[in-house]
Coordinates of C-alpha atoms in Angstrom, one line a residue:
M125 CA 270.6 -71.5 57.8
T126 CA 268.5 -68.4 56.6
D127 CA 266.1 -68.6 53.5
R128 CA 268.9 -67.4 51.3
K129 CA 270.6 -70.2 49.4
N130 CA 274.3 -70.5 49.3
M131 CA 276.2 -70.0 46.0
I132 CA 278.9 -71.8 44.3
L133 CA 280.8 -70.7 41.4
F134 CA 283.1 -73.4 39.6
V135 CA 285.0 -71.2 37.1
T136 CA 287.3 -72.6 34.5
D137 CA 289.9 -70.6 32.3
Q138 CA 289.7 -70.7 28.6
W139 CA 287.1 -73.5 28.2
R140 CA 285.3 -73.9 24.8
W141 CA 281.6 -74.0 24.5
D142 CA 281.7 -76.9 22.0
T143 CA 283.2 -79.4 24.4
L144 CA 279.9 -79.5 26.2
N145 CA 277.4 -78.4 23.7
A146 CA 278.3 -79.4 20.4
L147 CA 276.4 -82.6 19.3
G148 CA 278.9 -85.7 19.0
H149 CA 281.9 -83.6 20.3
P150 CA 284.6 -86.1 21.1
A151 CA 285.7 -84.7 24.6
K152 CA 284.9 -87.0 27.3
L153 CA 283.3 -85.2 30.3
P154 CA 280.9 -87.7 32.1
H155 CA 280.8 -85.7 35.5
L156 CA 279.9 -82.4 33.7
K157 CA 277.5 -84.1 31.4
A158 CA 275.8 -85.5 34.5
F159 CA 275.6 -82.2 35.9
Q160 CA 274.1 -80.9 32.8
K161 CA 271.2 -83.2 33.3
K162 CA 270.5 -81.7 36.8
A163 CA 271.2 -78.1 35.8
T164 CA 269.8 -75.4 33.4
S165 CA 271.9 -74.8 30.4
F166 CA 272.3 -71.6 28.6
P167 CA 273.6 -72.6 25.0
N168 CA 273.5 -68.9 23.9
A169 CA 275.9 -67.8 26.7
F170 CA 278.7 -65.3 25.7
T171 CA 281.9 -63.9 27.5
T172 CA 281.8 -59.9 27.9
V173 CA 285.2 -59.8 26.5
P174 CA 287.6 -62.8 25.6
L175 CA 290.5 -62.0 27.7
C176 CA 291.0 -63.1 31.3
T177 CA 291.6 -60.1 33.3
P178 CA 288.6 -57.9 31.9
A179 CA 286.4 -60.6 31.6
R180 CA 286.8 -61.4 35.3
A181 CA 286.4 -57.8 36.2
S182 CA 283.1 -57.9 34.6
L183 CA 282.1 -61.0 36.3
F184 CA 282.8 -59.7 39.8
T185 CA 281.6 -56.1 39.3
G186 CA 278.8 -56.5 36.7
K187 CA 280.2 -53.8 34.5
L188 CA 281.7 -53.5 31.0
P189 CA 285.4 -52.9 30.8
H190 CA 285.1 -49.3 29.8
Q191 CA 283.0 -49.0 33.2
H192 CA 285.4 -50.8 35.5
G193 CA 288.6 -49.6 33.8
T194 CA 290.4 -53.0 33.7
M195 CA 290.8 -53.4 29.9
D196 CA 293.9 -55.6 29.7
N197 CA 295.4 -58.5 31.4
V198 CA 297.3 -57.9 34.5
Q199 CA 300.7 -58.7 32.9
G200 CA 299.8 -56.0 30.2
K201 CA 300.7 -53.4 33.1
S202 CA 298.8 -50.8 31.0
F203 CA 296.2 -49.4 33.3
F204 CA 295.8 -48.7 37.1
P205 CA 298.9 -50.1 38.6
H206 CA 299.9 -53.3 36.9
G207 CA 296.4 -53.9 35.6
K208 CA 294.8 -54.2 38.9
L209 CA 291.1 -53.8 39.4
H210 CA 290.9 -50.2 40.8
P211 CA 290.0 -50.3 44.7
A212 CA 286.8 -47.9 44.0
Q213 CA 285.4 -50.6 41.8
R214 CA 283.3 -52.4 44.4
T215 CA 282.7 -56.4 43.6
Y216 CA 279.6 -58.5 44.4
L217 CA 281.9 -60.4 46.7
E218 CA 282.2 -57.3 49.1
G219 CA 278.5 -56.7 48.8
L220 CA 277.6 -60.4 49.8
Q221 CA 280.0 -60.2 52.6
A222 CA 278.2 -57.0 54.0
E223 CA 274.8 -58.7 53.5
G224 CA 275.9 -61.5 55.9
Y225 CA 277.5 -64.1 53.3
H226 CA 280.6 -66.0 54.3
V227 CA 282.7 -65.5 51.1
A228 CA 285.5 -68.0 50.4
F229 CA 287.7 -67.9 47.2
V230 CA 289.9 -70.6 46.1
G231 CA 292.1 -70.2 43.0
K232 CA 292.8 -67.9 40.2
W233 CA 291.7 -64.3 41.0
H234 CA 293.8 -62.6 38.1
L235 CA 292.6 -59.0 39.1
G236 CA 295.8 -57.9 41.2
D237 CA 298.1 -59.9 43.4
G238 CA 296.8 -59.7 47.1
T239 CA 293.8 -57.4 46.3
L240 CA 291.1 -59.9 47.5
L241 CA 292.8 -59.6 50.9
D242 CA 292.9 -55.8 50.4
R243 CA 289.2 -55.8 49.8
G244 CA 288.4 -57.5 53.3
I245 CA 287.9 -60.9 51.6
T246 CA 290.2 -62.9 53.9
D247 CA 289.1 -66.6 53.4
V248 CA 291.4 -66.8 50.4
T249 CA 293.2 -70.1 49.6
L250 CA 295.9 -70.9 46.9
S251 CA 294.9 -67.7 45.2
D252 CA 297.0 -64.9 43.5
G253 CA 294.2 -62.7 45.3
G254 CA 296.0 -63.9 48.5
D255 CA 299.5 -64.9 48.8
T256 CA 299.8 -67.5 46.0
P257 CA 301.4 -66.7 42.7
L258 CA 299.0 -66.9 39.8
T259 CA 300.3 -70.1 38.3
A260 CA 302.6 -71.3 41.3
G261 CA 304.4 -74.3 40.1
T262 CA 304.1 -78.0 41.2
D263 CA 306.6 -80.8 41.2
V264 CA 305.8 -82.8 38.0
T265 CA 307.7 -84.9 35.6
F266 CA 307.1 -84.9 31.6
D267 CA 307.5 -87.5 28.9
A268 CA 308.7 -86.8 25.6
P269 CA 307.9 -85.2 23.1
R270 CA 306.9 -81.8 24.8
H271 CA 306.2 -78.7 23.2
S272 CA 305.5 -76.0 25.8
P273 CA 303.0 -74.3 26.2
Y274 CA 301.1 -76.1 23.7
Y275 CA 301.4 -79.7 25.0
G276 CA 303.3 -81.7 27.6
T277 CA 302.3 -85.0 29.1
I278 CA 302.8 -85.4 32.7
T279 CA 304.1 -88.8 33.8
K280 CA 304.4 -87.9 37.7
G281 CA 302.6 -85.2 39.8
Q282 CA 299.3 -83.2 39.4
P283 CA 298.5 -79.7 38.3
L284 CA 298.1 -77.1 40.9
D285 CA 294.4 -77.1 40.5
A286 CA 294.2 -80.5 42.1
Q287 CA 295.2 -79.1 45.2
R288 CA 292.7 -76.2 44.7
V289 CA 290.1 -78.5 44.6
D290 CA 291.2 -80.4 47.3
A291 CA 291.1 -77.1 49.4
A292 CA 287.6 -76.4 48.4
I293 CA 286.3 -79.8 49.2
A294 CA 287.9 -79.4 52.6
M295 CA 285.8 -76.3 53.2
L296 CA 282.5 -77.7 52.6
P297 CA 281.6 -79.7 55.8
K298 CA 282.4 -76.5 57.9
L299 CA 280.5 -74.2 55.5
A300 CA 277.4 -76.6 55.4
Q301 CA 277.2 -76.5 59.4
S302 CA 277.1 -72.7 59.5
D303 CA 274.3 -70.8 60.3
R304 CA 275.5 -68.1 57.7
P305 CA 274.6 -68.6 53.6
F306 CA 277.9 -68.7 52.0
C307 CA 279.4 -67.7 48.5
L308 CA 282.3 -69.9 47.4
V309 CA 284.2 -69.4 44.3
L310 CA 286.5 -72.3 43.0
A311 CA 288.2 -70.9 40.1
L312 CA 290.8 -73.0 38.3
H313 CA 293.5 -72.2 35.9
A314 CA 292.9 -75.0 33.6
P315 CA 292.4 -75.6 30.9
H316 CA 294.4 -72.7 30.1
F317 CA 297.7 -73.4 28.7
P318 CA 300.3 -74.6 29.2
H319 CA 298.6 -77.8 28.3
H320 CA 300.4 -80.1 30.6
V321 CA 298.3 -82.8 31.4
P322 CA 298.6 -86.2 33.2
A323 CA 299.3 -89.1 30.8
E324 CA 296.2 -91.0 31.5
Y325 CA 293.9 -88.3 30.3
V326 CA 296.2 -87.7 27.2
A327 CA 295.7 -91.4 26.5
L328 CA 291.9 -90.9 26.2
Y329 CA 292.5 -89.0 23.1
D330 CA 295.0 -91.4 21.5
D331 CA 292.6 -92.4 18.7
L332 CA 292.6 -88.7 17.4
P333 CA 293.2 -89.1 13.6
E334 CA 296.7 -88.5 12.5
D335 CA 295.6 -85.6 10.1
F336 CA 293.3 -83.9 12.5
T337 CA 292.8 -80.2 12.4
P338 CA 289.7 -77.9 12.9
A339 CA 287.5 -77.4 9.8
N340 CA 288.6 -73.7 9.7
W341 CA 292.1 -74.4 10.4
C342 CA 294.5 -72.3 7.9
P343 CA 298.1 -71.3 8.0
P344 CA 298.6 -68.3 10.7
F345 CA 298.1 -64.6 9.4
R346 CA 297.0 -65.8 6.0
E347 CA 293.3 -65.1 5.8
Q348 CA 292.1 -62.3 3.5
G349 CA 289.5 -59.7 4.2
K350 CA 290.2 -59.6 7.8
P351 CA 291.1 -56.9 10.2
A352 CA 294.8 -55.9 10.7
A353 CA 294.6 -56.8 14.3
Q354 CA 294.5 -60.6 12.9
S355 CA 297.8 -60.1 10.7
A356 CA 300.5 -60.6 13.5
P357 CA 301.3 -62.6 16.5
W358 CA 300.9 -60.3 19.5
H359 CA 302.0 -62.9 22.2
S360 CA 304.6 -65.5 22.1
S361 CA 302.0 -68.2 22.3
H362 CA 300.8 -66.8 18.8
A363 CA 303.9 -67.4 17.0
T364 CA 302.9 -70.9 15.5
A365 CA 304.4 -70.7 12.2
D366 CA 306.9 -73.5 13.3
M367 CA 303.8 -75.7 14.3
T368 CA 303.8 -79.0 12.4
M369 CA 300.3 -80.7 11.8
Q370 CA 301.4 -83.3 14.2
D371 CA 302.0 -80.4 16.7
W372 CA 298.7 -79.1 16.1
R373 CA 297.0 -82.5 16.5
R374 CA 299.1 -82.9 19.9
T375 CA 297.9 -79.6 21.0
T376 CA 294.2 -80.4 20.6
Q377 CA 294.8 -83.9 22.1
H378 CA 296.3 -82.3 25.4
Y379 CA 293.5 -79.6 25.3
W380 CA 290.7 -82.1 25.2
A381 CA 292.6 -84.1 27.8
F382 CA 293.0 -81.1 30.1
C383 CA 289.1 -80.7 29.9
S384 CA 288.9 -84.3 30.8
W385 CA 291.2 -83.7 33.7
V386 CA 289.1 -81.0 34.9
D387 CA 285.8 -83.0 34.5
A388 CA 287.5 -85.5 37.0
Q389 CA 288.3 -82.8 39.5
F390 CA 284.7 -81.3 39.2
G391 CA 283.3 -84.8 39.7
R392 CA 285.2 -84.8 43.0
F393 CA 284.1 -81.6 44.1
D394 CA 280.4 -82.1 43.0
A395 CA 280.4 -85.5 45.2
A396 CA 281.7 -83.5 48.1
V397 CA 278.9 -80.8 47.7
S398 CA 276.3 -83.6 47.9
D399 CA 278.2 -85.6 50.6
A400 CA 277.8 -82.1 52.6
G401 CA 274.1 -82.2 52.1
L402 CA 274.3 -78.8 50.2
E403 CA 272.6 -79.8 46.7
T404 CA 269.0 -78.7 48.1
S405 CA 270.4 -75.2 49.6
T406 CA 272.9 -74.1 47.1
V407 CA 272.6 -72.5 43.6
M408 CA 275.8 -73.7 41.6
V409 CA 277.2 -72.7 38.4
V410 CA 279.7 -74.0 36.0
T411 CA 281.1 -71.6 33.5
S412 CA 284.4 -70.2 32.1
D413 CA 285.7 -66.8 31.5
H414 CA 286.2 -67.3 27.5
G415 CA 287.2 -70.1 25.2
E416 CA 290.2 -71.1 23.2
M417 CA 291.1 -71.0 19.4
L418 CA 292.8 -74.3 19.2
G419 CA 293.8 -73.8 15.7
A420 CA 291.0 -72.2 14.4
H421 CA 291.9 -69.5 11.7
G422 CA 295.5 -70.6 12.6
W423 CA 295.3 -69.1 16.0
F424 CA 296.2 -70.6 19.4
D425 CA 295.1 -69.2 22.7
K426 CA 292.9 -66.1 22.2
G427 CA 293.4 -62.6 20.7
P428 CA 291.8 -59.3 19.6
F429 CA 288.9 -61.0 17.5
F430 CA 285.3 -62.4 18.4
Y431 CA 285.3 -65.9 16.8
E432 CA 282.9 -68.3 18.2
E433 CA 285.7 -70.4 19.8
V434 CA 286.5 -67.6 22.1
I435 CA 283.5 -65.5 22.9
R436 CA 281.0 -68.5 23.5
I437 CA 281.2 -70.2 26.8
P438 CA 279.6 -73.0 28.9
M439 CA 277.0 -72.0 31.3
M440 CA 275.1 -74.6 33.5
I441 CA 273.3 -73.5 36.6
R442 CA 271.8 -76.1 39.2
D443 CA 269.1 -74.4 41.2
P444 CA 267.2 -76.6 43.6
A445 CA 264.1 -74.7 42.8
T446 CA 264.3 -75.4 39.0
A447 CA 263.9 -78.7 37.3
G448 CA 267.2 -79.8 35.8
G449 CA 268.0 -80.9 32.2
T450 CA 266.4 -78.0 30.6
E451 CA 267.7 -75.3 28.3
R452 CA 267.1 -71.5 28.0
Q453 CA 267.5 -70.1 24.6
N454 CA 267.9 -66.4 25.7
F455 CA 271.2 -64.8 25.0
V456 CA 273.0 -64.2 28.2
S457 CA 276.3 -62.5 29.2
F458 CA 279.0 -63.2 31.6
H459 CA 278.8 -60.1 33.4
D460 CA 275.2 -60.7 34.3
L461 CA 276.2 -64.0 36.1
F462 CA 276.2 -62.7 39.8
P463 CA 272.8 -60.7 39.3
T464 CA 271.4 -63.9 38.2
L465 CA 272.9 -66.1 41.0
M466 CA 272.0 -63.5 43.6
E467 CA 268.4 -63.5 42.3
R468 CA 268.2 -67.3 42.3
A469 CA 269.8 -67.4 45.8
G470 CA 267.4 -64.7 47.5
A471 CA 270.3 -62.1 48.1
T472 CA 269.0 -58.8 49.0
T473 CA 271.4 -56.8 47.1
G474 CA 272.2 -57.1 43.4
D475 CA 270.2 -56.3 40.4
P476 CA 267.4 -59.2 40.0
D477 CA 266.2 -57.7 36.8
R478 CA 269.4 -58.9 35.1
S479 CA 269.0 -62.5 35.8
F480 CA 269.0 -64.9 33.1
W481 CA 265.5 -66.2 34.2
K482 CA 264.0 -62.7 33.5
T483 CA 265.8 -61.5 30.5
Q484 CA 264.8 -62.5 26.9
A485 CA 267.5 -61.1 24.9
E486 CA 267.9 -62.3 21.1
H487 CA 271.6 -60.8 20.9
A488 CA 274.7 -60.7 22.6
F489 CA 277.1 -57.8 22.8
Y490 CA 281.0 -58.0 23.6
V491 CA 283.8 -55.7 23.6
Y492 CA 287.6 -55.4 23.2
D493 CA 290.0 -52.7 24.2
A494 CA 293.7 -53.9 24.7
Y495 CA 296.0 -57.0 24.8
Q496 CA 299.6 -57.1 26.4
G497 CA 299.7 -53.3 26.4
R498 CA 298.5 -52.8 22.7
Q499 CA 295.5 -51.0 21.6
F500 CA 292.6 -53.1 19.7
R501 CA 289.5 -51.4 19.7
F502 CA 286.5 -53.4 18.7
R503 CA 282.7 -53.9 19.6
G504 CA 280.5 -56.7 18.5
I505 CA 276.9 -57.9 18.4
R506 CA 275.8 -61.5 17.8
G507 CA 272.3 -62.8 16.9
A508 CA 271.0 -66.1 16.0
R509 CA 272.4 -66.2 12.3
Y510 CA 274.8 -63.2 11.9
K511 CA 277.5 -61.5 13.6
Y512 CA 279.0 -57.9 13.3
A513 CA 282.1 -56.4 14.6
W514 CA 282.9 -52.8 14.3
S515 CA 286.3 -50.8 15.1
P516 CA 287.1 -47.1 14.3
H517 CA 290.6 -48.1 13.5
D518 CA 290.2 -51.4 11.6
T519 CA 288.2 -53.5 9.2
E520 CA 284.5 -54.2 10.0
E521 CA 283.4 -57.8 10.1
L522 CA 280.0 -59.4 9.3
Y523 CA 279.5 -63.3 9.2
D524 CA 276.7 -65.3 8.2
L525 CA 276.8 -68.1 10.9
K526 CA 274.3 -70.4 8.9
S527 CA 276.1 -70.6 5.6
D528 CA 279.7 -70.0 7.1
P529 CA 279.9 -71.4 10.7
G530 CA 283.8 -71.2 10.5
E531 CA 283.7 -67.4 10.0
R532 CA 286.2 -67.7 7.1
S533 CA 284.2 -65.3 4.8
N534 CA 284.0 -61.6 5.9
R535 CA 280.8 -60.3 4.3
A536 CA 281.2 -56.6 5.5
G537 CA 280.2 -54.4 2.6
D538 CA 278.4 -57.2 0.6
P539 CA 275.5 -55.4 -1.0
A540 CA 273.6 -58.7 -0.6
L541 CA 273.8 -58.2 3.3
A542 CA 273.9 -54.3 3.4
A543 CA 270.5 -54.3 5.4
V544 CA 271.6 -56.8 7.7
Q545 CA 274.9 -54.8 8.3
Q546 CA 273.0 -51.6 8.9
D547 CA 270.6 -53.0 11.4
L548 CA 273.3 -54.8 13.4
K549 CA 275.4 -51.8 13.5
A550 CA 272.5 -49.5 14.5
R551 CA 271.8 -52.0 17.4
L552 CA 275.4 -52.0 18.5
F553 CA 275.7 -48.2 18.5
A554 CA 272.3 -48.0 20.4
W555 CA 273.8 -50.3 23.0
M556 CA 277.0 -48.5 23.3
K557 CA 275.3 -45.3 23.5
A558 CA 273.1 -46.8 26.3
N559 CA 276.1 -47.9 28.2
D560 CA 278.0 -44.7 27.8
D561 CA 280.7 -46.4 25.6
W562 CA 283.8 -43.9 25.3
L563 CA 284.4 -45.6 22.0
L564 CA 281.4 -43.6 20.4
G565 CA 282.9 -40.0 20.9
P566 CA 285.2 -38.3 18.8
A567 CA 288.9 -39.4 19.5
H568 CA 292.1 -39.9 17.8
H569 CA 292.7 -43.8 17.1
P570 CA 296.3 -44.7 16.9
P571 CA 297.4 -47.5 14.8
V572 CA 296.1 -51.0 15.4
G573 CA 298.3 -52.8 17.8
S574 CA 300.3 -49.6 18.9
Y575 CA 301.1 -49.5 22.7
I576 CA 299.1 -47.5 25.1
D577 CA 302.3 -46.0 26.6
G578 CA 303.1 -44.6 23.1
R579 CA 305.6 -47.3 21.8
D580 CA 305.5 -47.9 18.0
T581 CA 303.6 -51.1 16.9
S582 CA 306.7 -52.9 15.8
E583 CA 308.6 -52.4 19.2
H584 CA 308.9 -55.7 21.1
H585 CA 307.0 -57.5 18.2
V586 CA 307.2 -61.4 17.8
Q587 CA 307.6 -62.0 14.1
P588 CA 306.2 -65.1 12.8
G589 CA 308.9 -67.6 12.2

């Protein structure tokens, strides 16, 4: 083994920050909490964009969506063929492989079917980057009631991610015995919906109050003073007008149960890492691409907005050279994660100055361009107290997170916060300019939610029931 450390990324999908970080949160996550005590936590970690494909493209390239060009989900089929990350966009995985690392990928890639193999990454298992469909089915049996994709209780069988964890565990002894350092990515689909969860984990939350809703729940599409982008469902999962309060309760119960199920899978995997003798030679991270609304503001899933529920992400890194159980308060972004891991591991490529250990940012920036083939053009900045979002074709937003942690009252245009808004807008525009953001330049901006290919906003539109 060389002096370079190994790297393991345990990446979930749509995992909320508060389950691991909010004091007194009811989510039961014993294995991740134990890992947290051995890791460095970054409570001010934010996704680059709260949407799966562009966030993952930013993770693996280190670039912003307008720089790597993959601005919509693969299924949106709006950009380079069918949403795939363009072959010219080199990822850190290829760079690490060229540097001598063994690169192995298990699970959700979501950047184009088969395209990991196309990039020369051949150790690919149960992944859409290889030859497995993105959400390949498993033989499971459900109990009633079931309201998919929001909730469903599995009475027999396991989600596909259990097989992915099994596969990664099986790799560890061979990787540990190699004289080459390795980078292993274990990327789960969970706890992304559909929230189909084994019954024993659902039962952990049977005591959830019958009248449970998030503090900032409201009927969908009814909030005042919000951007037009928040006024309609843009995906079938957004059409929640028929959801009863019991449906929302069951949805939360199953989401937290899914998180507990993932926690159990992580526990198995982390124990296997230890059994293989890899703890002292491996930098290991647990994170997620973005969060989940789970009823906040009446929304399910995610959408073209920057609420805390979707932009804030868990971020824990266990580095054998660093004392565990610590926190760093600097603001960090998902697309700087690989430079951080490479700096910690001693890789010779990468950009060590972007490491979370070397930056002291007090603001995070994030973007949004498209969703399901539709155009939503937003940029945002978040500091310790205030959050601001700007759009060239929609309403600006400003939130005071101290007095309004649920982000119910849009204070943009409020004279009392004019100086705050001006300062954040100036910082945001300076960041956009520094990153050659096309959205700063003069351009025609079509209606909010209109299709990239020219279709009218109303076409194929799912109306609330």
